[in-house]
Amino acid sequence: MDDLTPLLPNVTGTALGSQVAPHEAAELEAIEAELGEALELTEPVALPPVLVELLTAGVELLTLESGRLSAVDDRVRDELGLLGRDTGAYLADYEFAEYMPGAAPIALDGAGGFFCLDLRAVVAGEAENDGGAPLVWSHAGNLGWDDDAVVPIADDLAQLLLG
């Protein structure tokens, strides 16, 4: 499959790079539970619905229109390697709780950068846990919420992928 249109009819400028074994509902629930526990929430983190669709379809890699994200910041590549099953491992290995509390990594950009859900408002009880969290980018070598470390990408993952 080279085109996401059959999966997500409204996707613009996004191509499918590869496919892996589709995620089962139990695997997605485990990811959500692990994120909720890591963020010390009383409930699992709701993943963005578009991410759930992609993972259940076996999508592993998205390549956006060339220059789309580099126009936001030249450090950001136009590629999203979805973490899926490996989300918890990256969360722990890169010590997000210490360096970028409230962030949940969901994808890599192929150049050492993470795309993360900004769940700080959810953790603080100021926003709904409904999968609509803002999407930000930070480099693995400089994880953090400082202005020089984080780049706001979109109001949520659907906005980035669906235009």
Coordinates of N, CA and C in Angstrom, one line a residue:
M1 N 0.9 -1.2 0.0 CA 0.0 0.0 0.0 C 0.9 1.2 0.0
D2 N 0.8 2.1 -1.0 CA 1.6 3.3 -1.1 C 0.8 4.5 -0.6
D3 N -0.5 4.4 -0.5 CA -1.4 5.5 -0.3 C -2.3 5.2 0.9
L4 N -2.4 6.2 1.8 CA -3.3 6.0 3.0 C -4.7 6.3 2.7
T5 N -5.1 6.7 1.5 CA -6.4 7.0 1.2 C -7.4 5.9 1.6
P6 N -7.2 4.7 1.3 CA -8.1 3.6 1.6 C -8.3 3.5 3.2
L7 N -7.2 3.8 3.9 CA -7.3 3.7 5.3 C -7.9 5.0 6.0
L8 N -7.4 6.1 5.5 CA -7.8 7.4 6.0 C -8.1 8.3 4.8
P9 N -9.4 8.3 4.4 CA -9.7 9.0 3.2 C -9.4 10.5 3.1
N10 N -9.2 11.1 4.3 CA -8.9 12.6 4.3 C -7.5 12.9 4.4
V11 N -6.6 11.9 4.4 CA -5.2 12.2 4.6 C -4.7 12.9 3.3
T12 N -3.9 13.9 3.5 CA -3.3 14.7 2.4 C -1.8 14.6 2.5
G13 N -1.2 14.2 1.4 CA 0.3 14.3 1.3 C 1.0 13.3 2.2
T14 N 0.4 12.2 2.6 CA 1.0 11.3 3.4 C 1.1 9.9 2.8
A15 N 2.2 9.3 2.7 CA 2.4 8.0 2.1 C 2.8 7.0 3.1
L16 N 2.4 5.7 2.9 CA 2.7 4.6 3.7 C 4.1 4.1 3.4
G17 N 5.0 4.0 4.3 CA 6.4 3.6 4.0 C 6.5 2.1 4.2
S18 N 5.9 1.5 5.2 CA 6.0 0.0 5.4 C 4.8 -0.4 6.3
Q19 N 4.7 -1.7 6.4 CA 3.7 -2.3 7.2 C 4.3 -3.4 8.1
V20 N 3.8 -3.5 9.3 CA 4.2 -4.6 10.2 C 2.9 -5.3 10.6
A21 N 3.1 -6.3 11.5 CA 1.9 -7.0 12.0 C 1.0 -6.1 12.7
P22 N -0.3 -6.1 12.3 CA -1.3 -5.2 12.9 C -1.3 -5.3 14.4
H23 N -1.5 -4.2 15.1 CA -1.7 -4.3 16.6 C -3.1 -4.8 16.9
E24 N -3.1 -5.7 17.8 CA -4.4 -6.2 18.3 C -4.9 -5.2 19.4
A25 N -6.2 -5.3 19.7 CA -6.8 -4.4 20.7 C -6.1 -4.5 22.1
A26 N -5.8 -5.7 22.4 CA -5.1 -6.0 23.7 C -3.8 -5.3 23.8
E27 N -3.0 -5.3 22.7 CA -1.7 -4.6 22.6 C -1.9 -3.1 22.8
L28 N -2.9 -2.5 22.1 CA -3.2 -1.1 22.2 C -3.6 -0.7 23.7
E29 N -4.4 -1.6 24.3 CA -4.8 -1.3 25.7 C -3.6 -1.4 26.6
A30 N -2.7 -2.3 26.3 CA -1.4 -2.4 27.1 C -0.6 -1.1 27.0
I31 N -0.5 -0.6 25.8 CA 0.3 0.6 25.6 C -0.4 1.8 26.3
E32 N -1.7 1.9 26.2 CA -2.4 3.0 26.9 C -2.2 2.8 28.4
A33 N -2.3 1.6 28.9 CA -2.2 1.4 30.4 C -0.7 1.7 30.8
E34 N 0.2 1.3 30.1 CA 1.6 1.6 30.4 C 1.9 3.1 30.4
L35 N 1.4 3.8 29.5 CA 1.5 5.3 29.4 C 0.8 5.9 30.6
G36 N -0.4 5.5 30.9 CA -1.1 6.0 32.1 C -0.3 5.8 33.4
E37 N 0.2 4.6 33.5 CA 1.0 4.3 34.7 C 2.3 5.2 34.8
A38 N 3.0 5.3 33.7 CA 4.2 6.1 33.7 C 3.9 7.5 34.0
L39 N 2.8 8.0 33.6 CA 2.4 9.4 33.8 C 1.7 9.6 35.2
E40 N 1.6 8.5 35.9 CA 0.9 8.5 37.2 C -0.5 9.0 37.1
L41 N -1.2 8.6 36.1 CA -2.6 8.8 36.0 C -3.4 7.7 36.6
T42 N -4.7 8.0 36.9 CA -5.5 6.9 37.5 C -6.2 6.1 36.4
E43 N -5.9 6.4 35.1 CA -6.5 5.7 34.0 C -5.5 5.6 32.9
P44 N -5.8 4.7 32.0 CA -4.9 4.6 30.8 C -4.9 5.9 30.0
V45 N -3.9 6.1 29.2 CA -3.8 7.3 28.3 C -4.6 6.9 27.0
A46 N -5.5 7.8 26.6 CA -6.2 7.5 25.4 C -5.3 7.9 24.2
L47 N -5.0 6.9 23.4 CA -4.2 7.2 22.2 C -5.0 8.0 21.2
P48 N -4.4 8.8 20.3 CA -5.2 9.5 19.3 C -5.9 8.5 18.4
P49 N -7.2 8.7 18.0 CA -7.9 7.7 17.2 C -7.2 7.4 15.9
V50 N -6.6 8.4 15.3 CA -5.9 8.2 14.0 C -4.7 7.3 14.2
L51 N -4.0 7.4 15.3 CA -2.9 6.5 15.6 C -3.3 5.1 15.8
V52 N -4.4 4.9 16.5 CA -5.0 3.6 16.7 C -5.4 3.0 15.3
E53 N -6.0 3.8 14.4 CA -6.3 3.3 13.1 C -5.0 2.8 12.4
L54 N -4.0 3.6 12.4 CA -2.7 3.3 11.7 C -2.1 2.0 12.3
L55 N -2.0 1.9 13.6 CA -1.4 0.8 14.2 C -2.2 -0.5 14.0
T56 N -3.5 -0.4 14.0 CA -4.3 -1.6 13.8 C -4.3 -2.0 12.3
A57 N -3.9 -1.1 11.4 CA -3.7 -1.5 10.0 C -2.3 -2.0 9.7
G58 N -1.4 -1.9 10.7 CA -0.1 -2.4 10.5 C 0.9 -1.4 10.0
V59 N 0.5 -0.1 10.0 CA 1.4 1.0 9.5 C 2.5 1.2 10.5
E60 N 3.7 1.3 10.0 CA 4.9 1.5 10.8 C 5.6 2.8 10.5
L61 N 5.5 3.2 9.2 CA 6.3 4.4 8.8 C 5.4 5.3 7.9
L62 N 5.4 6.6 8.2 CA 4.7 7.6 7.4 C 5.7 8.6 6.9
T63 N 5.6 8.9 5.6 CA 6.5 9.9 5.1 C 5.6 11.0 4.6
L64 N 5.7 12.2 5.1 CA 4.9 13.4 4.8 C 5.5 14.1 3.5
E65 N 4.8 15.0 3.0 CA 5.2 15.8 1.9 C 6.6 16.4 2.2
S66 N 7.5 16.3 1.3 CA 8.9 16.9 1.6 C 8.8 18.3 2.0
G67 N 9.5 18.6 3.1 CA 9.6 20.0 3.5 C 8.4 20.5 4.4
R68 N 7.4 19.6 4.6 CA 6.3 20.0 5.4 C 6.6 20.3 6.8
L69 N 7.4 19.5 7.5 CA 7.8 19.7 8.9 C 9.1 20.5 9.0
S70 N 9.9 20.4 8.0 CA 11.1 21.3 8.1 C 10.8 22.7 7.9
A71 N 9.6 23.0 7.4 CA 9.2 24.4 7.3 C 8.8 24.9 8.7
V72 N 8.4 24.0 9.6 CA 8.2 24.4 11.0 C 9.5 24.6 11.7
D73 N 10.4 23.7 11.5 CA 11.8 23.8 12.1 C 12.7 22.9 11.4
D74 N 13.8 23.4 11.0 CA 14.7 22.7 10.1 C 15.3 21.4 10.7
R75 N 15.2 21.3 12.0 CA 15.6 20.1 12.7 C 14.7 18.9 12.6
V76 N 13.5 19.1 12.2 CA 12.4 18.1 12.1 C 12.3 17.5 10.7
R77 N 12.4 16.2 10.7 CA 12.3 15.5 9.4 C 10.9 15.1 9.1
D78 N 10.5 14.9 7.9 CA 9.2 14.6 7.4 C 8.9 13.1 7.4
E79 N 9.2 12.5 8.5 CA 9.1 11.0 8.6 C 8.6 10.7 10.0
L80 N 7.6 9.8 10.2 CA 7.2 9.4 11.5 C 7.3 7.9 11.5
G81 N 8.2 7.3 12.2 CA 8.3 5.9 12.5 C 7.6 5.6 13.7
L82 N 6.4 5.1 13.6 CA 5.5 4.9 14.7 C 6.1 3.8 15.7
L83 N 6.1 4.2 17.0 CA 6.7 3.3 18.0 C 5.8 2.1 18.3
G84 N 4.5 2.3 18.4 CA 3.6 1.2 18.6 C 4.0 0.3 19.8
R85 N 4.3 -0.9 19.6 CA 4.7 -1.9 20.7 C 5.9 -1.4 21.5
D86 N 6.7 -0.6 20.9 CA 8.0 -0.2 21.6 C 7.8 1.1 22.4
T87 N 6.6 1.7 22.4 CA 6.4 2.9 23.1 C 6.9 2.9 24.5
G88 N 6.6 1.9 25.3 CA 7.0 1.9 26.7 C 8.5 1.8 26.9
A89 N 9.1 1.0 26.0 CA 10.6 0.9 26.1 C 11.3 2.2 25.8
Y90 N 10.8 3.0 24.8 CA 11.4 4.3 24.6 C 11.1 5.2 25.7
L91 N 9.9 5.2 26.3 CA 9.6 6.0 27.4 C 10.5 5.8 28.6
A92 N 10.8 4.6 28.8 CA 11.7 4.2 30.0 C 13.2 4.5 29.6
D93 N 13.6 4.0 28.4 CA 15.0 4.1 28.1 C 15.5 5.5 28.0
Y94 N 14.7 6.4 27.5 CA 15.1 7.8 27.3 C 14.7 8.7 28.5
E95 N 14.2 8.0 29.6 CA 13.9 8.7 30.8 C 13.0 9.9 30.6
F96 N 11.9 9.8 29.9 CA 11.0 10.9 29.6 C 10.4 11.5 30.9
A97 N 10.2 10.6 31.9 CA 9.6 11.1 33.2 C 10.5 12.1 33.8
E98 N 11.8 12.0 33.7 CA 12.8 12.9 34.2 C 13.0 14.1 33.3
Y99 N 13.3 13.9 32.1 CA 13.7 15.0 31.2 C 12.5 15.7 30.5
M100 N 11.4 15.0 30.3 CA 10.3 15.6 29.6 C 8.9 15.1 30.2
P101 N 8.7 15.4 31.5 CA 7.5 14.9 32.2 C 6.2 15.3 31.5
G102 N 5.3 14.4 31.4 CA 4.1 14.7 30.7 C 4.1 14.4 29.2
A103 N 5.2 14.0 28.7 CA 5.3 13.7 27.3 C 5.2 12.2 27.1
A104 N 4.6 11.8 26.0 CA 4.5 10.4 25.6 C 5.0 10.2 24.2
P105 N 6.2 9.6 24.0 CA 6.7 9.4 22.7 C 5.8 8.5 21.8
I106 N 5.5 8.9 20.6 CA 4.7 8.0 19.7 C 5.4 7.6 18.4
A107 N 6.4 8.4 18.1 CA 7.1 8.2 16.8 C 8.5 8.8 16.8
L108 N 9.4 8.3 15.9 CA 10.7 8.8 15.7 C 10.7 9.5 14.3
D109 N 11.6 10.4 14.1 CA 11.7 11.1 12.8 C 12.8 10.6 12.0
G110 N 13.6 9.6 12.4 CA 14.6 9.0 11.6 C 16.0 9.7 11.7
A111 N 16.0 10.8 12.5 CA 17.2 11.6 12.7 C 17.5 11.9 14.2
G112 N 16.9 11.0 15.1 CA 17.1 11.2 16.5 C 16.1 12.0 17.2
G113 N 15.0 12.4 16.5 CA 14.0 13.2 17.1 C 12.7 12.4 17.4
F114 N 12.0 12.8 18.5 CA 10.8 12.1 18.9 C 9.6 13.0 18.6
F115 N 8.5 12.4 18.1 CA 7.2 13.1 18.1 C 6.5 12.6 19.4
C116 N 6.0 13.5 20.2 CA 5.4 13.1 21.4 C 4.1 13.8 21.6
L117 N 3.2 13.1 22.3 CA 2.0 13.7 22.8 C 2.3 14.6 24.0
D118 N 1.8 15.8 24.0 CA 2.0 16.7 25.2 C 0.8 16.5 26.1
L119 N 1.0 15.7 27.1 CA -0.1 15.3 28.0 C 0.0 16.1 29.3
R120 N 0.8 17.1 29.4 CA 0.9 17.9 30.6 C -0.4 18.4 31.2
A121 N -1.3 18.9 30.3 CA -2.6 19.4 30.7 C -3.5 18.2 31.2
V122 N -3.4 17.0 30.6 CA -4.1 15.9 31.0 C -3.6 15.5 32.4
V123 N -2.3 15.4 32.6 CA -1.7 15.0 33.9 C -2.2 16.0 35.0
A124 N -2.2 17.3 34.7 CA -2.6 18.3 35.6 C -4.2 18.4 35.8
G125 N -4.9 17.6 35.1 CA -6.4 17.6 35.2 C -7.0 18.7 34.5
E126 N -6.3 19.4 33.6 CA -6.8 20.6 33.0 C -7.4 20.3 31.6
A127 N -7.2 19.1 31.1 CA -7.7 18.7 29.8 C -8.2 17.3 29.8
E128 N -9.1 17.0 28.9 CA -9.7 15.6 28.8 C -8.7 14.6 28.3
N129 N -8.8 13.4 28.8 CA -7.9 12.3 28.3 C -8.7 11.6 27.2
D130 N -8.7 12.3 26.0 CA -9.5 11.8 24.9 C -8.7 11.5 23.6
G131 N -7.4 11.5 23.7 CA -6.6 11.3 22.5 C -6.3 12.5 21.6
G132 N -6.8 13.7 22.1 CA -6.6 14.9 21.3 C -5.5 15.8 21.8
A133 N -4.4 15.2 22.4 CA -3.3 16.0 22.9 C -2.5 16.6 21.8
P134 N -1.9 17.8 22.1 CA -1.0 18.4 21.1 C 0.2 17.5 20.8
L135 N 0.8 17.7 19.6 CA 1.9 16.9 19.2 C 3.1 17.9 19.1
V136 N 4.2 17.4 19.8 CA 5.4 18.2 19.8 C 6.6 17.3 19.4
W137 N 7.7 17.9 19.1 CA 9.0 17.2 18.7 C 10.1 17.7 19.6
S138 N 10.9 16.7 20.0 CA 12.1 17.0 20.7 C 13.2 16.0 20.3
H139 N 14.5 16.5 20.3 CA 15.6 15.6 19.9 C 16.0 14.7 21.1
A140 N 16.3 13.5 20.9 CA 16.7 12.6 22.0 C 17.9 13.1 22.8
G141 N 18.7 13.8 22.2 CA 19.9 14.4 22.9 C 19.6 15.6 23.7
N142 N 18.4 16.2 23.6 CA 18.1 17.4 24.3 C 16.6 17.4 24.7
L143 N 16.1 16.3 25.2 CA 14.7 16.2 25.6 C 14.4 17.2 26.7
G144 N 13.3 17.9 26.6 CA 12.9 18.8 27.6 C 11.8 19.8 27.0
W145 N 11.3 20.6 28.0 CA 10.2 21.5 27.6 C 10.7 22.9 27.4
D146 N 12.1 23.1 27.5 CA 12.6 24.5 27.2 C 12.4 24.8 25.7
D147 N 12.3 26.1 25.5 CA 12.0 26.6 24.1 C 13.0 26.1 23.1
D148 N 14.2 25.9 23.5 CA 15.2 25.4 22.5 C 15.2 23.9 22.4
A149 N 14.4 23.2 23.1 CA 14.4 21.8 23.1 C 13.1 21.2 22.5
V150 N 12.0 21.9 22.5 CA 10.8 21.4 22.0 C 10.2 22.3 20.9
V151 N 9.6 21.6 19.9 CA 9.0 22.3 18.8 C 7.5 21.9 18.7
P152 N 6.6 22.8 18.8 CA 5.2 22.4 18.6 C 4.9 22.1 17.2
I153 N 4.3 21.0 16.9 CA 4.0 20.5 15.6 C 2.6 20.7 15.1
A154 N 1.7 20.3 16.0 CA 0.2 20.4 15.6 C -0.6 20.3 16.9
D155 N -1.8 20.8 16.8 CA -2.8 20.8 17.9 C -3.1 19.3 18.3
D156 N -3.0 18.4 17.4 CA -3.1 17.0 17.7 C -2.6 16.2 16.4
L157 N -2.5 14.9 16.6 CA -2.0 14.1 15.4 C -2.9 14.1 14.2
A158 N -4.2 14.2 14.5 CA -5.1 14.2 13.4 C -4.9 15.5 12.5
Q159 N -4.7 16.6 13.2 CA -4.5 17.9 12.5 C -3.2 17.7 11.5
L160 N -2.2 17.1 12.0 CA -1.0 16.9 11.2 C -1.3 16.0 10.0
L161 N -1.9 14.9 10.2 CA -2.1 14.0 9.2 C -3.3 14.2 8.3
L162 N -4.3 14.9 8.8 CA -5.6 15.1 8.0 C -5.7 16.5 7.5
G163 N -4.7 17.3 7.8 CA -4.6 18.7 7.2 C -5.3 19.7 7.9

